[in-house]
PDB file of C-alpha atoms in Angstrom:
ATOM      1  CA  UNK H 565       0.080   0.037   0.014  1.00 71.00           C
ATOM      2  CA  UNK H 566       1.388   3.432  -1.016  1.00 84.00           C
ATOM      3  CA  UNK H 567       1.476   6.373   1.463  1.00 87.00           C
ATOM      4  CA  UNK H 568      -1.147   8.151  -0.660  1.00 88.00           C
ATOM      5  CA  UNK H 569      -3.563   5.125  -0.454  1.00 84.00           C
ATOM      6  CA  UNK H 570      -3.081   4.929   3.382  1.00 87.00           C
ATOM      7  CA  UNK H 571      -3.726   8.567   3.877  1.00 89.00           C
ATOM      8  CA  UNK H 572      -6.937   8.574   1.652  1.00 81.00           C
ATOM      9  CA  UNK H 573      -7.926   5.429   3.391  1.00 81.00           C
ATOM     10  CA  UNK H 574      -7.788   7.155   6.791  1.00 85.00           C
ATOM     11  CA  UNK H 575      -9.689  10.197   5.506  1.00 86.00           C
ATOM     12  CA  UNK H 576     -12.356   7.932   4.144  1.00 79.00           C
ATOM     13  CA  UNK H 577     -12.494   6.037   7.447  1.00 81.00           C
ATOM     14  CA  UNK H 578     -12.866   9.217   9.485  1.00 86.00           C
ATOM     15  CA  UNK H 579     -15.700  10.301   7.265  1.00 80.00           C
ATOM     16  CA  UNK H 580     -17.390   6.886   7.264  1.00 76.00           C
ATOM     17  CA  UNK H 581     -17.149   6.872   3.407  1.00 73.00           C
ATOM     18  CA  UNK H 582     -17.219   3.793   1.441  1.00 71.00           C
ATOM     19  CA  UNK H 583     -14.465   3.484  -1.431  1.00 68.00           C
ATOM     20  CA  UNK H 584     -17.285   2.674  -3.904  1.00 70.00           C
ATOM     21  CA  UNK H 585     -19.706   5.181  -2.817  1.00 76.00           C
ATOM     22  CA  UNK H 586     -21.293   6.163  -6.208  1.00 82.00           C
ATOM     23  CA  UNK H 587     -23.139   9.052  -4.784  1.00 81.00           C
ATOM     24  CA  UNK H 588     -20.032  10.805  -3.463  1.00 80.00           C
ATOM     25  CA  UNK H 589     -18.217  10.134  -6.678  1.00 82.00           C
ATOM     26  CA  UNK H 590     -21.116  11.647  -8.829  1.00 87.00           C
ATOM     27  CA  UNK H 591     -21.256  14.565  -6.548  1.00 86.00           C
ATOM     28  CA  UNK H 592     -17.530  15.360  -7.138  1.00 84.00           C
ATOM     29  CA  UNK H 593     -17.953  14.911 -10.925  1.00 85.00           C
ATOM     30  CA  UNK H 594     -20.775  17.218 -11.001  1.00 87.00           C
ATOM     31  CA  UNK H 595     -18.954  20.021  -8.980  1.00 84.00           C
ATOM     32  CA  UNK H 596     -15.944  19.670 -11.457  1.00 80.00           C
ATOM     33  CA  UNK H 597     -18.126  19.910 -14.375  1.00 81.00           C
ATOM     34  CA  UNK H 598     -20.181  22.854 -13.097  1.00 82.00           C
ATOM     35  CA  UNK H 599     -18.019  24.748 -10.463  1.00 78.00           C
ATOM     36  CA  UNK H 600     -20.252  26.936  -8.305  1.00 81.00           C
ATOM     37  CA  UNK H 601     -19.839  30.660  -8.512  1.00 80.00           C
ATOM     38  CA  UNK H 602     -19.258  32.577  -5.306  1.00 82.00           C
ATOM     39  CA  UNK H 603     -20.008  36.244  -4.549  1.00 85.00           C
ATOM     40  CA  UNK H 604     -18.078  38.366  -6.837  1.00 86.00           C
ATOM     41  CA  UNK H 605     -16.998  41.792  -5.192  1.00 85.00           C
ATOM     42  CA  UNK H 606     -18.440  44.857  -7.208  1.00 86.00           C
ATOM     43  CA  UNK H 607     -15.101  46.737  -6.811  1.00 85.00           C
ATOM     44  CA  UNK H 608     -13.549  45.309 -10.068  1.00 87.00           C
ATOM     45  CA  UNK H 609     -16.627  45.166 -12.236  1.00 90.00           C
ATOM     46  CA  UNK H 610     -15.667  48.282 -14.331  1.00 92.00           C
ATOM     47  CA  UNK H 611     -15.351  49.149 -17.989  1.00 94.00           C
ATOM     48  CA  UNK H 612     -11.946  48.084 -19.488  1.00 94.00           C
ATOM     49  CA  UNK H 613     -10.207  51.485 -19.076  1.00 96.00           C
ATOM     50  CA  UNK H 614     -11.458  52.055 -15.526  1.00 96.00           C
ATOM     51  CA  UNK H 615     -10.429  48.410 -14.770  1.00 96.00           C
ATOM     52  CA  UNK H 616      -6.884  49.018 -16.069  1.00 96.00           C
ATOM     53  CA  UNK H 617      -6.518  52.232 -14.006  1.00 97.00           C
ATOM     54  CA  UNK H 618      -7.684  50.438 -10.922  1.00 97.00           C
ATOM     55  CA  UNK H 619      -5.193  47.571 -11.584  1.00 97.00           C
ATOM     56  CA  UNK H 620      -2.435  50.084 -12.015  1.00 97.00           C
ATOM     57  CA  UNK H 621      -3.366  52.101  -8.849  1.00 97.00           C
ATOM     58  CA  UNK H 622      -3.511  48.919  -6.716  1.00 96.00           C
ATOM     59  CA  UNK H 623      -0.286  47.590  -8.076  1.00 97.00           C
ATOM     60  CA  UNK H 624       1.502  50.908  -7.404  1.00 96.00           C
ATOM     61  CA  UNK H 625      -0.041  51.009  -3.911  1.00 95.00           C
ATOM     62  CA  UNK H 626       1.826  47.691  -3.286  1.00 92.00           C
ATOM     63  CA  UNK H 627       5.271  48.980  -4.428  1.00 92.00           C
ATOM     64  CA  UNK H 628       5.205  47.971  -8.011  1.00 95.00           C
ATOM     65  CA  UNK H 629       5.761  50.340 -10.876  1.00 96.00           C
ATOM     66  CA  UNK H 630       3.688  50.409 -14.054  1.00 97.00           C
ATOM     67  CA  UNK H 631       3.814  51.554 -17.608  1.00 97.00           C
ATOM     68  CA  UNK H 632       1.407  51.371 -20.617  1.00 98.00           C
ATOM     69  CA  UNK H 633       2.282  50.924 -24.275  1.00 97.00           C
ATOM     70  CA  UNK H 634       0.135  50.491 -27.398  1.00 96.00           C
ATOM     71  CA  UNK H 635       1.631  47.527 -28.934  1.00 95.00           C
ATOM     72  CA  UNK H 636       4.439  44.944 -28.505  1.00 95.00           C
ATOM     73  CA  UNK H 637       6.486  46.868 -31.042  1.00 95.00           C
ATOM     74  CA  UNK H 638       7.056  49.425 -28.213  1.00 96.00           C
ATOM     75  CA  UNK H 639       8.153  46.799 -25.693  1.00 97.00           C
ATOM     76  CA  UNK H 640      11.874  46.828 -26.279  1.00 96.00           C
ATOM     77  CA  UNK H 641      12.085  50.534 -26.173  1.00 95.00           C
ATOM     78  CA  UNK H 642       9.932  50.682 -22.892  1.00 96.00           C
ATOM     79  CA  UNK H 643      12.193  47.994 -21.300  1.00 97.00           C
ATOM     80  CA  UNK H 644      15.353  49.868 -22.386  1.00 95.00           C
ATOM     81  CA  UNK H 645      13.981  53.150 -20.874  1.00 95.00           C
ATOM     82  CA  UNK H 646      13.190  51.296 -17.500  1.00 96.00           C
ATOM     83  CA  UNK H 647      16.706  49.727 -17.379  1.00 96.00           C
ATOM     84  CA  UNK H 648      18.333  53.120 -17.922  1.00 95.00           C
ATOM     85  CA  UNK H 649      16.136  55.012 -15.685  1.00 94.00           C
ATOM     86  CA  UNK H 650      17.244  52.577 -12.812  1.00 94.00           C
ATOM     87  CA  UNK H 651      20.824  52.304 -13.839  1.00 95.00           C
ATOM     88  CA  UNK H 652      20.451  48.671 -14.518  1.00 94.00           C
ATOM     89  CA  UNK H 653      22.628  46.677 -17.131  1.00 93.00           C
ATOM     90  CA  UNK H 654      21.037  45.991 -20.404  1.00 94.00           C
ATOM     91  CA  UNK H 655      20.950  42.307 -19.932  1.00 94.00           C
ATOM     92  CA  UNK H 656      17.567  40.562 -19.808  1.00 94.00           C
ATOM     93  CA  UNK H 657      16.597  36.980 -18.838  1.00 96.00           C
ATOM     94  CA  UNK H 658      13.630  35.644 -20.820  1.00 96.00           C
ATOM     95  CA  UNK H 659      11.788  32.427 -21.356  1.00 96.00           C
ATOM     96  CA  UNK H 660      10.315  30.903 -24.542  1.00 96.00           C
ATOM     97  CA  UNK H 661       6.924  32.855 -24.364  1.00 96.00           C
ATOM     98  CA  UNK H 662       5.727  33.390 -28.019  1.00 95.00           C
ATOM     99  CA  UNK H 663       4.080  36.769 -27.232  1.00 95.00           C
ATOM    100  CA  UNK H 664       7.406  38.151 -25.921  1.00 96.00           C
ATOM    101  CA  UNK H 665       9.082  36.584 -28.960  1.00 95.00           C
ATOM    102  CA  UNK H 666       6.909  38.838 -31.213  1.00 94.00           C
ATOM    103  CA  UNK H 667       8.483  42.007 -29.973  1.00 96.00           C
ATOM    104  CA  UNK H 668      11.286  43.511 -32.139  1.00 95.00           C
ATOM    105  CA  UNK H 669      14.191  43.174 -29.578  1.00 94.00           C
ATOM    106  CA  UNK H 670      16.728  43.876 -32.210  1.00 91.00           C
ATOM    107  CA  UNK H 671      15.347  47.491 -32.492  1.00 91.00           C
ATOM    108  CA  UNK H 672      16.833  48.076 -29.045  1.00 87.00           C
ATOM    109  CA  UNK H 673      20.382  47.207 -29.989  1.00 84.00           C
ATOM    110  CA  UNK H 674      21.917  47.715 -26.566  1.00 88.00           C
ATOM    111  CA  UNK H 675      19.858  44.892 -25.049  1.00 92.00           C
ATOM    112  CA  UNK H 676      21.354  41.473 -24.564  1.00 94.00           C
ATOM    113  CA  UNK H 677      18.660  38.792 -24.365  1.00 94.00           C
ATOM    114  CA  UNK H 678      19.421  35.689 -22.459  1.00 94.00           C
ATOM    115  CA  UNK H 679      16.919  32.803 -22.913  1.00 95.00           C
ATOM    116  CA  UNK H 680      15.840  29.849 -20.585  1.00 94.00           C
ATOM    117  CA  UNK H 681      15.374  29.532 -16.858  1.00 94.00           C
ATOM    118  CA  UNK H 682      17.288  31.775 -14.487  1.00 94.00           C
ATOM    119  CA  UNK H 683      20.268  30.289 -12.726  1.00 91.00           C
ATOM    120  CA  UNK H 684      19.997  32.780  -9.823  1.00 90.00           C
ATOM    121  CA  UNK H 685      22.727  35.182 -11.317  1.00 91.00           C
ATOM    122  CA  UNK H 686      20.439  37.347 -13.384  1.00 93.00           C
ATOM    123  CA  UNK H 687      19.636  40.944 -12.233  1.00 95.00           C
ATOM    124  CA  UNK H 688      16.672  41.392 -14.480  1.00 96.00           C
ATOM    125  CA  UNK H 689      14.134  38.983 -15.774  1.00 96.00           C
ATOM    126  CA  UNK H 690      11.022  39.506 -17.867  1.00 97.00           C
ATOM    127  CA  UNK H 691       7.798  37.438 -18.001  1.00 97.00           C
ATOM    128  CA  UNK H 692       4.535  37.468 -19.654  1.00 97.00           C
ATOM    129  CA  UNK H 693       1.437  37.125 -17.364  1.00 97.00           C
ATOM    130  CA  UNK H 694      -1.576  35.102 -18.053  1.00 97.00           C
ATOM    131  CA  UNK H 695      -3.596  37.828 -16.697  1.00 96.00           C
ATOM    132  CA  UNK H 696      -4.220  40.494 -14.085  1.00 97.00           C
ATOM    133  CA  UNK H 697      -6.667  41.081 -11.212  1.00 97.00           C
ATOM    134  CA  UNK H 698      -7.928  44.823 -11.046  1.00 96.00           C
ATOM    135  CA  UNK H 699      -9.220  44.741  -7.527  1.00 95.00           C
ATOM    136  CA  UNK H 700      -5.941  43.932  -6.030  1.00 95.00           C
ATOM    137  CA  UNK H 701      -3.315  44.813  -8.652  1.00 96.00           C
ATOM    138  CA  UNK H 702      -2.384  41.049  -8.764  1.00 97.00           C
ATOM    139  CA  UNK H 703      -0.612  39.292 -11.693  1.00 97.00           C
ATOM    140  CA  UNK H 704      -1.369  35.776 -12.564  1.00 97.00           C
ATOM    141  CA  UNK H 705       1.679  33.832 -13.998  1.00 96.00           C
ATOM    142  CA  UNK H 706       1.799  30.324 -15.194  1.00 95.00           C
ATOM    143  CA  UNK H 707       4.662  27.885 -14.852  1.00 92.00           C
ATOM    144  CA  UNK H 708       6.437  26.361 -17.858  1.00 92.00           C
ATOM    145  CA  UNK H 709       9.105  26.864 -20.399  1.00 93.00           C
ATOM    146  CA  UNK H 710       7.240  29.889 -21.784  1.00 95.00           C
ATOM    147  CA  UNK H 711       7.750  31.756 -18.433  1.00 96.00           C
ATOM    148  CA  UNK H 712      10.000  29.754 -16.118  1.00 95.00           C
ATOM    149  CA  UNK H 713       9.121  30.357 -12.381  1.00 94.00           C
ATOM    150  CA  UNK H 714      12.770  31.013 -11.665  1.00 95.00           C
ATOM    151  CA  UNK H 715      12.444  34.202 -13.611  1.00 95.00           C
ATOM    152  CA  UNK H 716       9.648  35.384 -11.345  1.00 93.00           C
ATOM    153  CA  UNK H 717      11.574  34.609  -8.090  1.00 92.00           C
ATOM    154  CA  UNK H 718      15.362  34.846  -8.591  1.00 92.00           C
ATOM    155  CA  UNK H 719      16.292  38.055 -10.409  1.00 93.00           C
ATOM    156  CA  UNK H 720      16.310  41.217  -8.300  1.00 92.00           C
ATOM    157  CA  UNK H 721      14.291  43.098 -10.846  1.00 94.00           C
ATOM    158  CA  UNK H 722      11.235  41.493 -12.491  1.00 96.00           C
ATOM    159  CA  UNK H 723       9.525  43.020 -15.481  1.00 97.00           C
ATOM    160  CA  UNK H 724       6.079  41.527 -16.147  1.00 98.00           C
ATOM    161  CA  UNK H 725       4.144  42.172 -19.471  1.00 98.00           C
ATOM    162  CA  UNK H 726       0.304  41.801 -19.333  1.00 98.00           C
ATOM    163  CA  UNK H 727      -2.140  42.460 -22.193  1.00 97.00           C
ATOM    164  CA  UNK H 728      -4.660  44.977 -21.274  1.00 97.00           C
ATOM    165  CA  UNK H 729      -7.712  42.820 -22.143  1.00 96.00           C
ATOM    166  CA  UNK H 730      -6.449  40.073 -19.897  1.00 97.00           C
ATOM    167  CA  UNK H 731      -6.925  42.204 -16.863  1.00 97.00           C
ATOM    168  CA  UNK H 732     -10.130  40.988 -15.170  1.00 95.00           C
ATOM    169  CA  UNK H 733     -11.964  42.594 -12.354  1.00 95.00           C
ATOM    170  CA  UNK H 734     -11.480  39.657  -9.820  1.00 94.00           C
ATOM    171  CA  UNK H 735      -9.845  36.411  -9.040  1.00 92.00           C
ATOM    172  CA  UNK H 736     -12.786  34.369 -10.331  1.00 91.00           C
ATOM    173  CA  UNK H 737     -12.468  35.780 -13.859  1.00 92.00           C
ATOM    174  CA  UNK H 738      -8.897  34.638 -14.057  1.00 92.00           C
ATOM    175  CA  UNK H 739      -9.783  31.040 -12.959  1.00 89.00           C
ATOM    176  CA  UNK H 740     -12.664  31.082 -15.529  1.00 88.00           C
ATOM    177  CA  UNK H 741     -10.168  32.155 -18.338  1.00 91.00           C
ATOM    178  CA  UNK H 742      -7.864  29.547 -17.304  1.00 90.00           C
ATOM    179  CA  UNK H 743     -10.400  26.716 -17.481  1.00 86.00           C
ATOM    180  CA  UNK H 744     -11.516  28.010 -20.787  1.00 87.00           C
ATOM    181  CA  UNK H 745      -7.946  28.169 -22.160  1.00 86.00           C
ATOM    182  CA  UNK H 746      -6.754  24.820 -20.771  1.00 80.00           C
ATOM    183  CA  UNK H 747      -9.786  22.866 -20.096  1.00 76.00           C
ATOM    184  CA  UNK H 748     -11.159  21.988 -16.563  1.00 69.00           C
ATOM    185  CA  UNK H 749      -8.977  18.984 -16.054  1.00 68.00           C
ATOM    186  CA  UNK H 750      -5.786  20.457 -17.251  1.00 75.00           C
ATOM    187  CA  UNK H 751      -3.774  22.995 -15.021  1.00 79.00           C
ATOM    188  CA  UNK H 752      -0.163  24.293 -15.118  1.00 83.00           C
ATOM    189  CA  UNK H 753       2.184  22.868 -12.656  1.00 87.00           C
ATOM    190  CA  UNK H 754       2.051  26.022 -10.782  1.00 90.00           C
ATOM    191  CA  UNK H 755      -0.088  29.221 -10.897  1.00 92.00           C
ATOM    192  CA  UNK H 756       1.514  32.013  -9.133  1.00 94.00           C
ATOM    193  CA  UNK H 757      -0.274  35.238  -7.890  1.00 96.00           C
ATOM    194  CA  UNK H 758       2.102  38.116  -7.525  1.00 94.00           C
ATOM    195  CA  UNK H 759       1.130  41.397  -5.947  1.00 93.00           C
ATOM    196  CA  UNK H 760       4.032  43.864  -5.832  1.00 89.00           C
ATOM    197  CA  UNK H 761       7.672  43.002  -5.187  1.00 85.00           C
ATOM    198  CA  UNK H 762       8.654  40.339  -2.449  1.00 69.00           C
ATOM    199  CA  UNK H 763       8.269  41.887   0.879  1.00 62.00           C
ATOM    200  CA  UNK H 764       8.165  40.987   4.511  1.00 62.00           C
ATOM    201  CA  UNK H 765       7.637  42.766   7.838  1.00 57.00           C
ATOM    202  CA  UNK H 766       8.314  39.557  10.063  1.00 59.00           C
ATOM    203  CA  UNK H 767      11.477  41.185  11.618  1.00 62.00           C
ATOM    204  CA  UNK H 768      10.541  43.970  14.130  1.00 63.00           C
ATOM    205  CA  UNK H 769       7.558  44.730  11.927  1.00 62.00           C
ATOM    206  CA  UNK H 770       9.871  46.675   9.551  1.00 62.00           C
ATOM    207  CA  UNK H 771       8.973  46.406   5.821  1.00 56.00           C
ATOM    208  CA  UNK H 772      11.797  44.704   3.850  1.00 59.00           C
ATOM    209  CA  UNK H 773      11.519  44.515  -0.004  1.00 57.00           C
ATOM    210  CA  UNK H 774      13.211  41.533  -1.631  1.00 49.00           C
ATOM    211  CA  UNK H 775      12.822  39.303   1.351  1.00 59.00           C
ATOM    212  CA  UNK H 776      12.278  36.020  -0.701  1.00 66.00           C
ATOM    213  CA  UNK H 777      12.058  37.167  -4.314  1.00 67.00           C
ATOM    214  CA  UNK H 778      12.599  40.334  -6.511  1.00 85.00           C
ATOM    215  CA  UNK H 779      12.878  43.601  -4.593  1.00 87.00           C
ATOM    216  CA  UNK H 780      11.333  45.579  -7.652  1.00 92.00           C
ATOM    217  CA  UNK H 781       8.404  44.704  -9.904  1.00 95.00           C
ATOM    218  CA  UNK H 782       7.673  46.640 -12.957  1.00 97.00           C
ATOM    219  CA  UNK H 783       4.472  45.903 -14.887  1.00 98.00           C
ATOM    220  CA  UNK H 784       4.005  46.826 -18.568  1.00 98.00           C
ATOM    221  CA  UNK H 785       0.454  46.868 -19.725  1.00 98.00           C
ATOM    222  CA  UNK H 786       0.069  46.338 -23.584  1.00 98.00           C
ATOM    223  CA  UNK H 787      -2.891  47.557 -25.418  1.00 94.00           C
TER     224      UNK H 787
END
């Protein structure tokens, strides 16, 4: 008997549940097929432009910086401007995201693009978010080769690109879009929600940025 089987067996025993209880099995299947919708806060239920404005305001409240560009063609220049403004080297770690690959990086000829997961020695990384949550200024990033999780956590500076129309009002909208994109039975290995740069106030209740991840988060809204 595996450890998993033993643990599940104890849970069934404590609940008085039969392994072959067809009623419970059907209840679970129905819930997965039609997940219930909870109460959705009205705060993020706004027209697109107002939603984007709220998203940026909330992200900046939590120590992120934000920018907005019309198209991906402007992305290399926007990244270059950010790096120069913060006296950062023009070296960027990037995964294999096809949306980022569309940007004309060669137009910003001072930039050096390094591809693949971060080894912990990169100062700046760039990712593309699956979506954003307006009511909290939160980004939703999916794991995988397109946007390696190491880029989200290891570089000191994290630049995240998010499409304007991917910014929903609430958390529930992001989950609904993920189900629609991947199917209900298929999820990424991890789904990371990021609100502002890494921070902690555990020690003497003093806010420390970069406690266990990037100490700076810059968000670029496209569209």
